[in-house]
């Protein structure tokens, strides 16, 4: 069934239609969440929150010219930002030994020597700032337009172009060190 | 600007990451789905308009409550003060409320009519004060005449402690409030009459005879009420009355002194 048809049914309270929408988008949205929230359990909680928020917000959605995909990413982006805002207000105490372990684990020189190109690119990608990762993911993996990304991340078209440019530049810089 | 063509190699590499990114396992996906479906079964979908209004109302409810409380307190005090007489605590509130009403009045006509209404109020207040004064005097006199204890006036008793003098002092205190009320009434009646006449003239010139007539009736009504309370608008008359009052006061004092001597 067409996405907009499913949205229409879900808007009328059809839980099964909303379930189908979940099946279609859950994995993509989860990957997007994981770009910022590495802990899988935390990311699952955020995924659940995103879909509950989306369900609550269905009433506000206008079906004409609807881009449900972009709208759902926008809900996800806002939920992630809310989560971070709350986290900054109540910062967790981080064990300093664990931090050193992470630094050792992701030390570029040691790790990349034995990895294939693909793996080294993944490591480089993981090293990027979250916003760069989000833009690259949405632009080249989810193949969204600059306008869509601008809407999702609540930024101007120009700033998305700039972030995209800087992100690619950073990928090249980091790749040289690998 | 921001041309990304030179980064084609990097872009191709990122595209290949599509399958490398770890997604959600099928098991986890189903688990989260069930949680979501259970949760939404209990939720209504927010309607655009009602959601907006509920949020709007909640957001502004606190301001509405504070404003309402302020209005209630001020309104209550203003209402309570409407019965206040000169010299009472709430009387200034009454005057402020009247000033506010005058400032809010839009047309010249409504302003002049309000002034007349307030002047009538001053006259009424004066009447109330005079009534109270009369009652107090009767009360004092009856106390003096029915007193079982003889008033011993020794030659050594200081003049200020004599009971008659005490009553006189109270009377003087009361007459000060009365005097002020009379003056207030005089001023307000005079101002109201001046404005009403001005407006009446203007209305007549504009050919609005009915309105001019209504104003004329108001003038007459206010003037009659002022005369009832012995208030005259003419400056000379006011001066005359002041002299009369002083003379009467002098006469009363002299009578009292003579009484004291006897």
Short mmCIF file of C-alpha atoms in Angstrom, two decimals:
data_model
loop_
_atom_site.label_atom_id
_atom_site.label_comp_id
_atom_site.label_asym_id
_atom_site.label_seq_id
_atom_site.Cartn_x
_atom_site.Cartn_y
_atom_site.Cartn_z
CA UNK A 1 0.00 0.00 0.00
CA UNK A 2 1.07 3.57 -0.71
CA UNK A 3 2.71 5.43 2.23
CA UNK A 4 0.20 8.27 2.09
CA UNK A 5 -2.67 5.76 2.16
CA UNK A 6 -1.20 4.17 5.26
CA UNK A 7 -0.81 7.61 6.87
CA UNK A 8 -4.44 8.38 6.09
CA UNK A 9 -5.59 5.15 7.73
CA UNK A 10 -3.32 5.68 10.72
CA UNK A 11 -4.71 9.20 11.08
CA UNK A 12 -8.14 7.59 11.42
CA UNK A 13 -6.87 5.48 14.30
CA UNK A 14 -5.97 2.27 12.39
CA UNK A 15 -3.19 0.80 14.53
CA UNK A 16 -2.31 -1.83 11.90
CA UNK A 17 -1.62 0.86 9.32
CA UNK A 18 0.67 2.60 11.79
CA UNK A 19 2.34 -0.76 12.42
CA UNK A 20 3.05 -1.06 8.69
CA UNK A 21 4.55 2.41 8.66
CA UNK A 22 6.76 1.36 11.54
CA UNK A 23 7.94 -1.72 9.61
CA UNK A 24 8.84 0.47 6.65
CA UNK A 25 10.80 3.11 8.56
CA UNK A 26 11.99 1.58 11.85
CA UNK A 27 15.37 0.39 10.59
CA UNK A 28 16.23 3.61 8.75
CA UNK A 29 15.23 5.76 11.71
CA UNK A 30 17.14 3.50 14.09
CA UNK A 31 20.30 3.95 12.00
CA UNK A 32 19.77 7.70 12.05
CA UNK A 33 19.37 7.65 15.84
CA UNK A 34 22.48 5.51 16.20
CA UNK A 35 24.56 8.21 14.51
CA UNK A 36 24.16 10.26 17.67
CA UNK A 37 23.26 7.70 20.32
CA UNK A 38 25.68 4.82 20.23
CA UNK A 39 24.20 2.85 23.11
CA UNK A 40 21.83 0.37 21.38
CA UNK A 41 19.37 0.15 24.29
CA UNK A 42 19.16 3.91 24.57
CA UNK A 43 18.70 4.13 20.80
CA UNK A 44 15.82 1.62 20.99
CA UNK A 45 14.12 3.71 23.66
CA UNK A 46 14.49 6.79 21.47
CA UNK A 47 13.08 4.86 18.48
CA UNK A 48 10.03 3.95 20.55
CA UNK A 49 9.65 7.57 21.64
CA UNK A 50 9.92 8.78 18.04
CA UNK A 51 7.09 6.56 16.84
CA UNK A 52 4.85 7.40 19.78
CA UNK A 53 5.44 11.10 19.15
CA UNK A 54 4.74 10.56 15.46
CA UNK A 55 1.46 8.81 16.27
CA UNK A 56 0.41 11.65 18.56
CA UNK A 57 1.31 14.18 15.88
CA UNK A 58 -0.60 12.47 13.06
CA UNK A 59 -3.60 14.70 13.68
CA UNK A 60 -1.54 17.75 12.72
CA UNK A 61 -0.28 16.23 9.46
CA UNK A 62 -1.73 17.60 6.25
CA UNK A 63 -2.06 14.93 3.60
CA UNK A 64 -1.61 17.29 0.65
CA UNK A 65 2.02 17.33 -0.57
CA UNK A 66 2.98 15.10 2.35
CA UNK A 67 6.56 13.87 2.64
CA UNK A 68 6.10 11.40 5.49
CA UNK A 69 9.70 10.21 5.25
CA UNK A 70 11.12 13.71 5.86
CA UNK A 71 8.53 14.42 8.55
CA UNK A 72 9.43 11.26 10.46
CA UNK A 73 13.14 12.10 10.28
CA UNK A 74 12.28 15.55 11.62
CA UNK A 75 10.43 13.99 14.57
CA UNK A 76 13.46 11.75 15.15
CA UNK A 77 15.87 14.69 14.98
CA UNK A 78 13.80 16.68 17.50
CA UNK A 79 13.52 13.70 19.84
CA UNK A 80 17.29 13.16 19.74
CA UNK A 81 17.89 16.85 20.48
CA UNK A 82 15.43 16.72 23.39
CA UNK A 83 17.22 13.67 24.73
CA UNK A 84 20.57 15.48 24.57
CA UNK A 85 19.15 18.58 26.20
CA UNK A 86 17.92 16.46 29.11
CA UNK A 87 21.24 14.66 29.27
CA UNK A 88 23.19 17.94 29.50
CA UNK A 89 20.94 19.10 32.31
CA UNK A 90 21.71 15.90 34.29
CA UNK A 91 25.17 14.85 33.17
CA UNK A 92 26.23 11.31 33.99
CA UNK A 93 29.45 10.64 35.86
CA UNK A 94 31.89 9.01 33.42
CA UNK A 95 34.56 6.69 34.71
CA UNK A 96 37.88 8.13 33.56
CA UNK A 97 39.42 4.64 33.03
CA UNK A 98 36.58 3.74 30.64
CA UNK A 99 37.29 6.92 28.67
CA UNK A 100 40.92 5.90 28.25
CA UNK A 101 39.78 2.45 27.13
CA UNK A 102 37.60 3.99 24.43
CA UNK A 103 40.46 6.22 23.30
CA UNK A 104 42.74 3.19 23.05
CA UNK A 105 40.12 1.17 21.22
CA UNK A 106 39.57 3.80 18.56
CA UNK A 107 43.16 4.88 18.14
CA UNK A 108 43.41 5.35 14.37
CA UNK A 109 46.96 4.20 13.77
CA UNK A 110 46.61 0.91 15.59
CA UNK A 111 43.23 -0.12 14.37
CA UNK A 112 43.23 0.76 10.71
CA UNK A 113 46.41 -1.01 9.73
CA UNK A 114 44.65 -4.37 9.40
CA UNK A 115 41.31 -3.18 8.12
CA UNK A 116 40.00 -3.21 4.58
CA UNK A 117 39.09 0.03 2.79
CA UNK A 118 35.46 -0.34 3.73
CA UNK A 119 36.25 -0.80 7.36
CA UNK A 120 38.64 2.14 7.41
CA UNK A 121 35.96 4.32 5.83
CA UNK A 122 33.53 3.22 8.53
CA UNK A 123 36.08 4.18 11.20
CA UNK A 124 36.58 7.56 9.56
CA UNK A 125 32.82 8.05 9.41
CA UNK A 126 32.50 7.24 13.10
CA UNK A 127 35.14 9.86 13.89
CA UNK A 128 33.08 12.66 12.33
CA UNK A 129 31.06 15.11 14.39
CA UNK A 130 27.42 13.98 14.78
CA UNK A 131 25.99 16.74 12.59
CA UNK A 132 28.40 15.83 9.75
CA UNK A 133 27.41 12.18 10.10
CA UNK A 134 23.69 13.04 10.02
CA UNK A 135 24.04 15.16 6.88
CA UNK A 136 26.16 12.58 5.05
CA UNK A 137 23.81 9.74 6.08
CA UNK A 138 20.68 11.59 4.94
CA UNK A 139 22.30 12.91 1.74
CA UNK A 140 24.24 9.90 0.41
CA UNK A 141 22.76 6.88 2.17
CA UNK A 142 19.10 7.93 2.39
CA UNK A 143 19.51 9.97 -0.82
CA UNK A 144 17.52 12.95 0.38
CA UNK A 145 17.57 16.39 -1.21
CA UNK A 146 19.27 19.36 0.45
CA UNK A 147 15.83 20.90 1.05
CA UNK A 148 14.57 17.82 2.84
CA UNK A 149 17.65 17.65 5.05
CA UNK A 150 17.35 21.35 5.82
CA UNK A 151 13.77 20.76 6.97
CA UNK A 152 14.67 17.72 9.05
CA UNK A 153 17.58 19.35 10.82
CA UNK A 154 15.85 22.72 11.06
CA UNK A 155 18.61 24.57 9.23
CA UNK A 156 18.88 26.67 6.11
CA UNK A 157 19.62 25.17 2.71
CA UNK A 158 22.91 27.02 2.57
CA UNK A 159 24.11 25.80 5.94
CA UNK A 160 23.35 22.19 4.93
CA UNK A 161 25.45 22.69 1.78
CA UNK A 162 28.27 24.10 3.90
CA UNK A 163 28.06 21.24 6.42
CA UNK A 164 28.05 18.72 3.57
CA UNK A 165 31.17 20.33 2.04
CA UNK A 166 33.03 20.47 5.36
CA UNK A 167 32.01 16.90 6.22
CA UNK A 168 33.43 15.56 2.92
CA UNK A 169 36.61 17.61 3.40
CA UNK A 170 36.97 16.11 6.89
CA UNK A 171 36.46 12.58 5.51
CA UNK A 172 39.33 13.18 3.06
CA UNK A 173 41.60 14.56 5.79
CA UNK A 174 40.93 11.67 8.14
CA UNK A 175 41.30 9.11 5.34
CA UNK A 176 44.83 10.40 4.60
CA UNK A 177 45.82 9.52 8.15
CA UNK A 178 44.42 6.01 7.88
CA UNK B 1 30.62 27.59 -3.94
CA UNK B 2 30.82 24.40 -1.85
CA UNK B 3 31.32 22.28 -4.98
CA UNK B 4 31.45 18.64 -3.92
CA UNK B 5 32.43 17.11 -7.27
CA UNK B 6 36.05 16.83 -6.19
CA UNK B 7 34.92 14.55 -3.36
CA UNK B 8 33.33 11.92 -5.64
CA UNK B 9 35.61 9.21 -4.28
CA UNK B 10 34.54 9.93 -0.69
CA UNK B 11 30.86 10.12 -1.71
CA UNK B 12 31.03 6.71 -3.39
CA UNK B 13 32.69 5.28 -0.29
CA UNK B 14 29.94 6.67 1.99
CA UNK B 15 27.24 5.22 -0.27
CA UNK B 16 28.79 1.79 0.18
CA UNK B 17 28.35 2.17 3.94
CA UNK B 18 24.59 1.73 3.46
CA UNK B 19 24.81 -1.96 4.26
CA UNK B 20 27.61 -1.62 6.74
CA UNK B 21 25.58 0.48 9.19
CA UNK B 22 24.22 -1.73 11.89
CA UNK B 23 20.46 -1.62 11.96
CA UNK B 24 17.89 -3.15 14.24
CA UNK B 25 17.68 -6.95 14.43
CA UNK B 26 14.31 -8.40 13.42
CA UNK B 27 13.73 -9.60 16.96
CA UNK B 28 14.38 -6.18 18.44
CA UNK B 29 12.31 -4.51 15.73
CA UNK B 30 9.27 -6.65 16.62
CA UNK B 31 9.81 -6.09 20.33
CA UNK B 32 9.89 -2.29 19.95
CA UNK B 33 6.87 -2.46 17.62
CA UNK B 34 4.80 -4.32 20.21
CA UNK B 35 5.74 -1.79 22.87
CA UNK B 36 4.71 1.07 20.57
CA UNK B 37 1.41 -0.55 19.59
CA UNK B 38 0.57 -1.23 23.24
CA UNK B 39 1.35 2.36 24.11
CA UNK B 40 -0.64 3.94 21.26
CA UNK B 41 -3.67 1.76 21.97
CA UNK B 42 -4.15 3.98 25.02
CA UNK B 43 -3.50 7.25 23.22
CA UNK B 44 -5.87 9.45 21.25
CA UNK B 45 -4.44 11.18 18.17
CA UNK B 46 -4.04 14.89 18.92
CA UNK B 47 -6.32 16.97 16.78
CA UNK B 48 -4.65 20.06 15.31
CA UNK B 49 -7.09 22.65 16.51
CA UNK B 50 -7.95 21.19 19.89
CA UNK B 51 -4.28 20.46 20.60
CA UNK B 52 -3.34 24.00 19.80
CA UNK B 53 -6.11 25.45 21.94
CA UNK B 54 -5.38 23.20 24.89
CA UNK B 55 -1.70 24.21 24.77
CA UNK B 56 -2.61 27.87 24.24
CA UNK B 57 -5.08 27.85 27.09
CA UNK B 58 -2.69 26.11 29.47
CA UNK B 59 0.12 28.49 28.55
CA UNK B 60 -2.01 31.56 29.17
CA UNK B 61 -4.05 30.19 32.05
CA UNK B 62 -1.59 31.50 34.64
CA UNK B 63 -1.73 35.03 33.19
CA UNK B 64 -5.53 34.88 33.04
CA UNK B 65 -5.66 33.74 36.67
CA UNK B 66 -3.31 36.47 37.89
CA UNK B 67 -5.20 39.10 35.90
CA UNK B 68 -8.53 37.77 37.19
CA UNK B 69 -7.28 37.84 40.76
CA UNK B 70 -6.06 41.42 40.32
CA UNK B 71 -9.38 42.49 38.83
CA UNK B 72 -11.28 40.71 41.62
CA UNK B 73 -9.21 42.37 44.36
CA UNK B 74 -9.39 45.82 42.78
CA UNK B 75 -13.05 45.37 41.83
CA UNK B 76 -13.95 44.17 45.31
CA UNK B 77 -12.14 47.06 46.98
CA UNK B 78 -13.63 49.54 44.52
CA UNK B 79 -17.11 48.15 45.18
CA UNK B 80 -16.60 48.26 48.94
CA UNK B 81 -15.30 51.81 48.69
CA UNK B 82 -18.41 53.00 46.82
CA UNK B 83 -20.20 53.35 50.18
CA UNK B 84 -17.26 55.09 51.91
CA UNK B 85 -17.62 58.58 53.37
CA UNK B 86 -14.95 61.29 53.66
CA UNK B 87 -12.51 60.53 56.47
CA UNK B 88 -12.89 56.77 56.07
CA UNK B 89 -10.05 54.48 54.97
CA UNK B 90 -11.59 53.43 51.66
CA UNK B 91 -12.63 56.94 50.64
CA UNK B 92 -9.41 57.65 48.63
CA UNK B 93 -10.04 54.40 46.68
CA UNK B 94 -13.49 55.70 45.80
CA UNK B 95 -12.02 58.94 44.47
CA UNK B 96 -9.35 57.13 42.43
CA UNK B 97 -12.04 54.87 40.91
CA UNK B 98 -14.04 57.94 39.94
CA UNK B 99 -10.99 59.56 38.35
CA UNK B 100 -10.39 56.38 36.36
CA UNK B 101 -13.99 56.40 35.18
CA UNK B 102 -13.61 60.02 34.08
CA UNK B 103 -10.41 59.22 32.18
CA UNK B 104 -12.09 56.32 30.42
CA UNK B 105 -15.12 58.39 29.35
CA UNK B 106 -14.97 58.82 25.58
CA UNK B 107 -17.29 61.65 24.68
CA UNK B 108 -17.49 65.14 26.19
CA UNK B 109 -21.13 64.51 26.99
CA UNK B 110 -20.53 61.32 28.97
CA UNK B 111 -17.65 63.01 30.80
CA UNK B 112 -19.83 65.99 31.79
CA UNK B 113 -22.67 63.69 32.89
CA UNK B 114 -20.24 61.63 34.96
CA UNK B 115 -18.94 64.82 36.60
CA UNK B 116 -22.52 65.76 37.48
CA UNK B 117 -23.12 62.29 38.89
CA UNK B 118 -20.00 62.52 41.06
CA UNK B 119 -20.95 66.01 42.24
CA UNK B 120 -24.32 64.59 43.32
CA UNK B 121 -22.44 61.89 45.20
CA UNK B 122 -20.44 64.56 47.06
CA UNK B 123 -23.70 66.24 48.06
CA UNK B 124 -25.09 62.92 49.26
CA UNK B 125 -21.92 62.29 51.28
CA UNK B 126 -22.24 65.71 52.84
CA UNK B 127 -25.84 64.89 53.80
CA UNK B 128 -24.69 61.64 55.41
CA UNK B 129 -22.01 63.42 57.41
CA UNK B 130 -24.43 66.06 58.62
CA UNK B 131 -26.91 63.35 59.62
CA UNK B 132 -24.25 61.49 61.57
CA UNK B 133 -23.13 64.71 63.22
CA UNK B 134 -26.67 65.44 64.36
CA UNK B 135 -27.03 61.93 65.81
CA UNK B 136 -23.70 62.21 67.65
CA UNK B 137 -24.65 65.58 69.12
CA UNK B 138 -27.98 64.23 70.35
CA UNK B 139 -26.17 61.28 71.87
CA UNK B 140 -23.64 63.50 73.68
CA UNK B 141 -26.29 65.82 75.02
CA UNK B 142 -28.38 62.94 76.30
CA UNK B 143 -25.28 61.49 78.00
CA UNK B 144 -24.64 64.81 79.73
CA UNK B 145 -28.24 65.28 80.90
CA UNK B 146 -28.73 61.67 82.09
CA UNK B 147 -25.38 61.44 83.88
CA UNK B 148 -26.02 60.29 87.49
CA UNK B 149 -22.66 61.49 88.67
CA UNK B 150 -22.63 65.23 89.34
CA UNK B 151 -20.06 67.07 87.35
CA UNK B 152 -17.78 68.66 89.85
CA UNK B 153 -16.12 71.63 88.31
CA UNK B 154 -13.45 72.78 90.65
CA UNK B 155 -11.63 75.99 90.11
CA UNK B 156 -8.40 74.02 89.96
CA UNK B 157 -9.60 71.63 87.18
CA UNK B 158 -7.79 72.47 83.92
CA UNK B 159 -10.14 73.94 81.35
CA UNK B 160 -9.33 71.26 78.74
CA UNK B 161 -10.49 68.43 81.01
CA UNK B 162 -13.95 69.86 81.53
CA UNK B 163 -16.57 67.51 79.87
CA UNK B 164 -18.23 70.30 77.91
CA UNK B 165 -14.90 71.29 76.42
CA UNK B 166 -14.20 67.66 75.48
CA UNK B 167 -17.53 67.41 73.63
CA UNK B 168 -16.77 70.67 71.92
CA UNK B 169 -13.43 69.32 70.78
CA UNK B 170 -15.14 66.27 69.30
CA UNK B 171 -17.64 68.51 67.57
CA UNK B 172 -14.81 70.55 66.11
CA UNK B 173 -13.12 67.42 64.84
CA UNK B 174 -16.32 66.30 63.18
CA UNK B 175 -16.95 69.70 61.73
CA UNK B 176 -13.54 69.62 60.03
CA UNK B 177 -14.59 66.53 58.03
CA UNK B 178 -17.87 68.24 57.29
CA UNK B 179 -16.09 71.41 56.25
CA UNK B 180 -13.81 69.48 53.89
CA UNK B 181 -16.75 67.54 52.45
CA UNK B 182 -18.63 70.78 51.89
CA UNK B 183 -15.67 72.32 50.12
CA UNK B 184 -15.22 69.22 47.94
CA UNK B 185 -18.91 69.25 47.06
CA UNK B 186 -18.76 72.95 46.28
CA UNK B 187 -15.81 72.55 43.93
CA UNK B 188 -17.23 69.53 42.14
CA UNK B 189 -20.70 71.00 41.75
CA UNK B 190 -19.17 74.17 40.34
CA UNK B 191 -16.95 72.32 37.86
CA UNK B 192 -19.77 70.02 36.77
CA UNK B 193 -22.15 72.95 36.22
CA UNK B 194 -19.55 74.88 34.20
CA UNK B 195 -18.90 71.88 31.93
CA UNK B 196 -22.58 71.02 31.57
CA UNK B 197 -23.39 74.62 30.58
CA UNK B 198 -20.51 74.77 28.10
CA UNK B 199 -21.69 71.59 26.49
CA UNK B 200 -25.30 72.71 26.49
CA UNK B 201 -24.29 75.87 24.65
CA UNK B 202 -22.28 73.87 22.14
CA UNK B 203 -25.17 71.49 21.52
CA UNK B 204 -27.60 74.38 21.01
CA UNK B 205 -25.22 75.98 18.51
CA UNK B 206 -25.00 72.70 16.61
CA UNK B 207 -28.77 72.47 16.55
CA UNK B 208 -28.93 69.39 18.78
CA UNK B 209 -31.82 70.69 20.78
CA UNK B 210 -32.90 67.40 22.37
CA UNK B 211 -29.46 66.75 23.81
CA UNK B 212 -29.11 70.36 24.94
CA UNK B 213 -32.47 70.02 26.69
CA UNK B 214 -31.37 66.84 28.47
CA UNK B 215 -28.23 68.62 29.66
CA UNK B 216 -30.35 71.53 30.86
CA UNK B 217 -32.42 69.11 32.94
CA UNK B 218 -29.23 67.71 34.48
CA UNK B 219 -28.07 71.25 35.30
CA UNK B 220 -31.33 72.02 37.02
CA UNK B 221 -31.33 68.76 38.96
CA UNK B 222 -27.79 69.30 40.22
CA UNK B 223 -28.43 72.92 41.11
CA UNK B 224 -31.54 72.02 43.16
CA UNK B 225 -29.67 69.32 45.02
CA UNK B 226 -26.83 71.76 45.76
CA UNK B 227 -29.27 74.36 47.11
CA UNK B 228 -30.83 71.68 49.36
CA UNK B 229 -27.42 71.20 50.94
CA UNK B 230 -26.81 74.92 51.18
CA UNK B 231 -24.19 74.86 48.42
CA UNK B 232 -24.03 77.89 46.18
CA UNK B 233 -21.90 78.01 43.10
CA UNK B 234 -21.19 81.70 43.06
CA UNK B 235 -17.81 82.75 44.53
CA UNK B 236 -19.33 85.73 46.37
CA UNK B 237 -22.01 83.51 47.78
CA UNK B 238 -19.35 81.04 48.94
CA UNK B 239 -17.46 83.88 50.64
CA UNK B 240 -20.65 85.09 52.25
CA UNK B 241 -21.44 81.64 53.51
CA UNK B 242 -17.95 81.25 54.93
CA UNK B 243 -18.39 84.51 56.85
CA UNK B 244 -21.77 83.35 58.06
CA UNK B 245 -20.25 80.09 59.23
CA UNK B 246 -17.46 81.86 61.06
CA UNK B 247 -19.95 84.14 62.73
CA UNK B 248 -22.09 81.18 63.80
CA UNK B 249 -19.04 79.39 65.10
CA UNK B 250 -18.03 82.50 67.07
CA UNK B 251 -21.56 82.76 68.46
CA UNK B 252 -21.58 79.12 69.51
CA UNK B 253 -18.19 79.41 71.18
CA UNK B 254 -19.22 82.55 73.02
CA UNK B 255 -22.41 80.84 74.19
CA UNK B 256 -20.41 77.88 75.45
CA UNK B 257 -17.97 80.13 77.29
CA UNK B 258 -20.82 82.00 78.93
CA UNK B 259 -22.34 78.66 79.92
CA UNK B 260 -19.01 77.55 81.37
CA UNK B 261 -18.67 80.76 83.38
CA UNK B 262 -22.20 80.34 84.80
#
